[in-house]
Tab-separated table of C-alpha atoms in Angstrom:
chain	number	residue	atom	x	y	z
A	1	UNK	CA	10.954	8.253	13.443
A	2	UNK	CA	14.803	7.748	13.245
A	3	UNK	CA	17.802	9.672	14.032
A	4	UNK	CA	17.897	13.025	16.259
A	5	UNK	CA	15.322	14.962	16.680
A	6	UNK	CA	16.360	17.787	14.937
A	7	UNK	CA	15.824	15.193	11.531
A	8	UNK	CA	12.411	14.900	12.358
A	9	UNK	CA	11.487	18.384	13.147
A	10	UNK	CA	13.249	20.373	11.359
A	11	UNK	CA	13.439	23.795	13.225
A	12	UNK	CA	15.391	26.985	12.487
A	13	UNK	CA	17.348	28.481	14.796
A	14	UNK	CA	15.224	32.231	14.988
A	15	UNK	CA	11.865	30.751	13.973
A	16	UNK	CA	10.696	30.844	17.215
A	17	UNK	CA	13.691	32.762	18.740
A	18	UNK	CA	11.931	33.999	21.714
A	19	UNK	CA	9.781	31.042	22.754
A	20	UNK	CA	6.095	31.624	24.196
A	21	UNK	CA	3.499	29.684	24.621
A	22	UNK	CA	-0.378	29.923	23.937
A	23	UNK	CA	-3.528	28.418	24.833
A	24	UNK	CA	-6.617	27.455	23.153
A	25	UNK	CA	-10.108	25.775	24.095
A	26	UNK	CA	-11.281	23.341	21.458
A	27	UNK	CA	-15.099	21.912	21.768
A	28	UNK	CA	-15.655	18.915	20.078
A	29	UNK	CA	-17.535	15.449	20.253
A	30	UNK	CA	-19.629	17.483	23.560
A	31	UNK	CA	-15.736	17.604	24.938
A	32	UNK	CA	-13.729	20.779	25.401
A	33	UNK	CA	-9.931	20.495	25.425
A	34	UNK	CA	-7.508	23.021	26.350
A	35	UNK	CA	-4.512	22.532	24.721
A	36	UNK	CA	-1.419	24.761	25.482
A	37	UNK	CA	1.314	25.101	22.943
A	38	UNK	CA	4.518	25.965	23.741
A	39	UNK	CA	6.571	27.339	20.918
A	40	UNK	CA	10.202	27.222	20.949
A	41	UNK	CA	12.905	26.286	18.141
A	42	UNK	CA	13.314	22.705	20.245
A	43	UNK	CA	9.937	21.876	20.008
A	44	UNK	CA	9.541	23.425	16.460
A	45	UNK	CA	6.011	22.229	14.310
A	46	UNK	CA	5.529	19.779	17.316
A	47	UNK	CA	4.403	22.786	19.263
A	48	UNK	CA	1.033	23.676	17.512
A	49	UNK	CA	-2.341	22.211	17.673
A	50	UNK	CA	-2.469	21.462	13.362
A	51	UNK	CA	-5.749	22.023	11.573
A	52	UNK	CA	-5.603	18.340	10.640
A	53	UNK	CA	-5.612	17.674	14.089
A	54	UNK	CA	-8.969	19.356	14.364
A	55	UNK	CA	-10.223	17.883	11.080
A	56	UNK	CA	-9.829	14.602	12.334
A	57	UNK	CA	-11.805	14.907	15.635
A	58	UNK	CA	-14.935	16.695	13.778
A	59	UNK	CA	-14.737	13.359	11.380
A	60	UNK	CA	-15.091	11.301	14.540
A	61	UNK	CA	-17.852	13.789	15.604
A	62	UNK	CA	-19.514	13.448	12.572
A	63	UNK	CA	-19.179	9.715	11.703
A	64	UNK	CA	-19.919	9.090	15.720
A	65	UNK	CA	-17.484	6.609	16.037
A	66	UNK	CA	-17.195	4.797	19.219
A	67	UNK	CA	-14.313	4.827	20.888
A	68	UNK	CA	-15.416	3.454	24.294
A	69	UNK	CA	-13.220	1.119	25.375
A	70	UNK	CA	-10.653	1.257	22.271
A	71	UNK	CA	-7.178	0.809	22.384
A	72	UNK	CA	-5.525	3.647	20.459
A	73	UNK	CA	-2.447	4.552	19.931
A	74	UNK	CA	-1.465	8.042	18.529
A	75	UNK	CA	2.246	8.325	16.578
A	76	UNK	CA	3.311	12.111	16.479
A	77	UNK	CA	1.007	13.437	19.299
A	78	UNK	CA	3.032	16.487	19.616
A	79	UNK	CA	0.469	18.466	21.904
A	80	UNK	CA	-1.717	15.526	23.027
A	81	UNK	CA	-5.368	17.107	21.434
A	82	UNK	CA	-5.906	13.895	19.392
A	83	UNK	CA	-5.255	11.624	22.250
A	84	UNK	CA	-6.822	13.822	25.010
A	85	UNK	CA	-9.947	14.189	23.010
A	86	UNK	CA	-10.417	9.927	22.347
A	87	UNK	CA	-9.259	9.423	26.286
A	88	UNK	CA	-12.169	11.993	27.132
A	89	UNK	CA	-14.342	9.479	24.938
A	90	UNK	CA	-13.333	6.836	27.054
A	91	UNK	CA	-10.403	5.177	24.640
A	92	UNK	CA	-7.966	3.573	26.470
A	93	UNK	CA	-4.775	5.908	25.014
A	94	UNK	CA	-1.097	5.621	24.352
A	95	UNK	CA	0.356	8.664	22.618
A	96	UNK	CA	3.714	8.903	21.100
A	97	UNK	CA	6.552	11.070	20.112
A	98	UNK	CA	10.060	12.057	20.405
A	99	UNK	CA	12.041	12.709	24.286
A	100	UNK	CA	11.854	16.173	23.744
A	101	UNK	CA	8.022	16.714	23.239
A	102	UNK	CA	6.793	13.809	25.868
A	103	UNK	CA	6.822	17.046	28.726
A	104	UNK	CA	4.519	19.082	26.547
A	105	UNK	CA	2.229	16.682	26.109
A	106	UNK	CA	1.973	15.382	29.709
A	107	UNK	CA	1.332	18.231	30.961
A	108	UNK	CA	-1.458	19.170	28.537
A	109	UNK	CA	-2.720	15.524	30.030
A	110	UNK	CA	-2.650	16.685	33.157
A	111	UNK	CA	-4.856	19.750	32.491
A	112	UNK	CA	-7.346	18.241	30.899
A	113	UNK	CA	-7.835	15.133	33.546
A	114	UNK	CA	-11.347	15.105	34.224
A	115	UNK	CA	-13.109	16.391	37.948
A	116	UNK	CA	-14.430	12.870	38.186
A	117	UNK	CA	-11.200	11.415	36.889
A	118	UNK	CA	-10.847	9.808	32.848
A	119	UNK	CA	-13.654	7.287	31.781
A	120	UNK	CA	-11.202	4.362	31.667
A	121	UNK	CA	-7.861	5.082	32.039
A	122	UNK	CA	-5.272	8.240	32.612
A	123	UNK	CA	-4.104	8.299	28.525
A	124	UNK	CA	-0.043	7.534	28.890
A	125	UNK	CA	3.184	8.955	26.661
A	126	UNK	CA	6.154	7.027	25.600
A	127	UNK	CA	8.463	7.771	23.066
A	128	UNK	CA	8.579	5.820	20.003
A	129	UNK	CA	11.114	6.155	16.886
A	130	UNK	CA	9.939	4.934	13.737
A	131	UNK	CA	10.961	2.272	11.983
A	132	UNK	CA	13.511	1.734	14.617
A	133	UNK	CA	11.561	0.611	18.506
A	134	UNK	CA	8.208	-0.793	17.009
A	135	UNK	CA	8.836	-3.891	18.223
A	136	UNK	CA	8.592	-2.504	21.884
A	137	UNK	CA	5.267	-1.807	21.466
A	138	UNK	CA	1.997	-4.557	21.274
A	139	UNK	CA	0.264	-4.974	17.993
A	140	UNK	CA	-2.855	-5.187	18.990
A	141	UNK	CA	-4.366	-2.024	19.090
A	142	UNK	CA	-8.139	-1.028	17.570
A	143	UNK	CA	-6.970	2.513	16.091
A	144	UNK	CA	-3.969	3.977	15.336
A	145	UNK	CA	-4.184	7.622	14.787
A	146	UNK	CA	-1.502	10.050	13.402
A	147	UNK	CA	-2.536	13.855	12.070
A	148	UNK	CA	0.197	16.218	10.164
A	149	UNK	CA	2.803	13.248	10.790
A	150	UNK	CA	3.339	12.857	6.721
A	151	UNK	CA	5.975	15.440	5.653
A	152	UNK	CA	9.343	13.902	5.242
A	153	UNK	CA	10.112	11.595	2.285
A	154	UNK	CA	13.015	9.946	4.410
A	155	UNK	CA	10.623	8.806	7.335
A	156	UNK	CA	7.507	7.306	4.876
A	157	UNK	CA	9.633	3.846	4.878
A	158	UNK	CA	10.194	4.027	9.021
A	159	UNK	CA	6.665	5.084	8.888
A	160	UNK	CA	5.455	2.511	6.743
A	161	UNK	CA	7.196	-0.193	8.970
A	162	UNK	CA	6.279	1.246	12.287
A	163	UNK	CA	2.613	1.119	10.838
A	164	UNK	CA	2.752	-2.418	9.721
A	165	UNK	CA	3.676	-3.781	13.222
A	166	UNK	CA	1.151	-1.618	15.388
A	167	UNK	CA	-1.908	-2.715	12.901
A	168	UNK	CA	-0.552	-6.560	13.233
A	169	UNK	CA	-3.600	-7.602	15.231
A	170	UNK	CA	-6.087	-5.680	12.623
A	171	UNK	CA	-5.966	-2.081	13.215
A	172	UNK	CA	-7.746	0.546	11.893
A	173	UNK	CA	-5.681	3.644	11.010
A	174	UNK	CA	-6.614	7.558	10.680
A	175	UNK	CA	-4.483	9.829	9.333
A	176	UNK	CA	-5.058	13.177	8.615
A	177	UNK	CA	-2.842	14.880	6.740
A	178	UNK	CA	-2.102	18.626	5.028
A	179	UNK	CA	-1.341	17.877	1.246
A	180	UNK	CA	1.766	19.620	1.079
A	181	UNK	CA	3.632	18.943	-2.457
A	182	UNK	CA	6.677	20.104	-1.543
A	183	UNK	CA	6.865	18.203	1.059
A	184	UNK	CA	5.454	14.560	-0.992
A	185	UNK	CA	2.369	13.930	1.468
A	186	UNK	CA	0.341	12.881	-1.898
A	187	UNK	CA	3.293	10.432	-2.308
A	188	UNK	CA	2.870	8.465	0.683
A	189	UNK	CA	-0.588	7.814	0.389
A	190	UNK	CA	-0.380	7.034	-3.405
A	191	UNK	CA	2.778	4.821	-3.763
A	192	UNK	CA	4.050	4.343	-0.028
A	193	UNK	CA	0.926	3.244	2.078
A	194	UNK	CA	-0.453	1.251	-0.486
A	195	UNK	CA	1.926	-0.970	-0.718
A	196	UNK	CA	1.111	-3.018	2.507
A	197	UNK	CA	-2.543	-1.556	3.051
A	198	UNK	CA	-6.071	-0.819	2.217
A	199	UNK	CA	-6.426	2.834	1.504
A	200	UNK	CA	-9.485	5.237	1.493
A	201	UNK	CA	-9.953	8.582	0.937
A	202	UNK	CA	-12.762	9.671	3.974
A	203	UNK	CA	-12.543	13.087	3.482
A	204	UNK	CA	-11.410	16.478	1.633
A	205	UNK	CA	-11.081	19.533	2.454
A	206	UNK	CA	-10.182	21.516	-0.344
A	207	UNK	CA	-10.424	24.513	1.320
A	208	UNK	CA	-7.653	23.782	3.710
A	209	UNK	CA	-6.022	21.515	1.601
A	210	UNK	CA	-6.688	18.524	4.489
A	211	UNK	CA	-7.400	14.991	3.457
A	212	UNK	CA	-8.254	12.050	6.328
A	213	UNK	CA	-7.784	8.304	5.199
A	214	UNK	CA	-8.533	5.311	6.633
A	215	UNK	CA	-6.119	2.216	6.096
A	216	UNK	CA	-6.033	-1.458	6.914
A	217	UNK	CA	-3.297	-4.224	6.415
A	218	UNK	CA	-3.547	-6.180	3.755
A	219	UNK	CA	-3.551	-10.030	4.619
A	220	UNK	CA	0.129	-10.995	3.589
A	221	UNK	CA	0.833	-13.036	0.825
């Protein structure tokens, strides 16, 4: 994600003029996160835990994928959930985002660490701007994971190239999204991602409007 914050998270001044924050419990794969959210015009839609977020975990429930040992890396972590939940399945987690919403989700980390301590390692936040300081980062992850992340046409290239680097070594990536039109999320995964990846539509939601697809480089030509 490029430029200033503010062009990534678009935030109006009063919509959450007098911040607060809130907590919730989430139970999934046999792990319970509590994820607090703390809404404030800075942190703007990176404050909430998104249903896509949730959506995405229940597919790893469901599908039982093993993420013992993995290395994941989550782009747009916002509260941490995603990357709490695979550390708590013993993934070996990097979660990313912008300066401004590393606090939120390090202390969300810090909640959530274990009695007995994390199954293999504390998960870790950096910040990462697409498209911009990919190249800092390794390429050989085994997931890449990113949930409500596809809502600005003028990111899906930074995306797109941010995506191509981290999934260098073979990746597999999740994304979950909301299939907002106004916002061309249908547009990204029909024209954008396709262009340098494998696509598949895992699952629909069509009662919440929430699709998750898996993607894989293609082999370049």
């Amino acid at each position: 994600m490029d430029g200033e914050a503010g062009e990534v998270f678009p935030a109006e001044v009063l919509l959450f003029e007098d911040g607060f924050s809130a907590e919730d419990s989430v139970l999934c794969c046999g792990q319970v996160c509590t994820v607090r959210q703390v809404f404030s015009a800075s942190l703007g839609v990176a404050a909430s835990v998104w249903e896509a977020a949730i959506h995405l975990c229940r597919y790893f429930e469901k599908t039982s994928l093993d993420l013992k040992g993995k290395r994941v890396i989550e782009l747009g972590a916002g509260t941490g959930f995603v990357g709490i939940l695979a550390a708590k399945l013993g993934a070996c987690v990097t979660m990313t985002d912008l300066p401004l919403v590393i606090p939120q989700a390090v202390q969300n980390i810090e909640a959530n660490t274990p009695p007995t301590g994390w199954p293999a390692e504390a998960p870790v936040v950096v910040p990462l701007s697409w498209g911009r300081d990919q190249q800092n980062f390794p390429s050989d992850w085994d997931y890449v994971l990113g949930t409500d992340i596809i809502y600005m046409p003028e990111t899906f290239p930074l995306l797109l190239d941010t995506l191509v680097h981290l999934c260098g070594g073979g990746a597999t990536v999740y994304l979950s999204s909301k299939m907002r039109q106004e916002h061309g999320t249908q547009d990204f995964y029909d024209h954008w991602l396709p262009q340098r990846f494998e696509v598949e539509l895992v699952q629909r939601e069509p009662e919440e409007n929430i699709n998750i697809y898996r993607a894989v480089l293609r082999p370049s030509s």
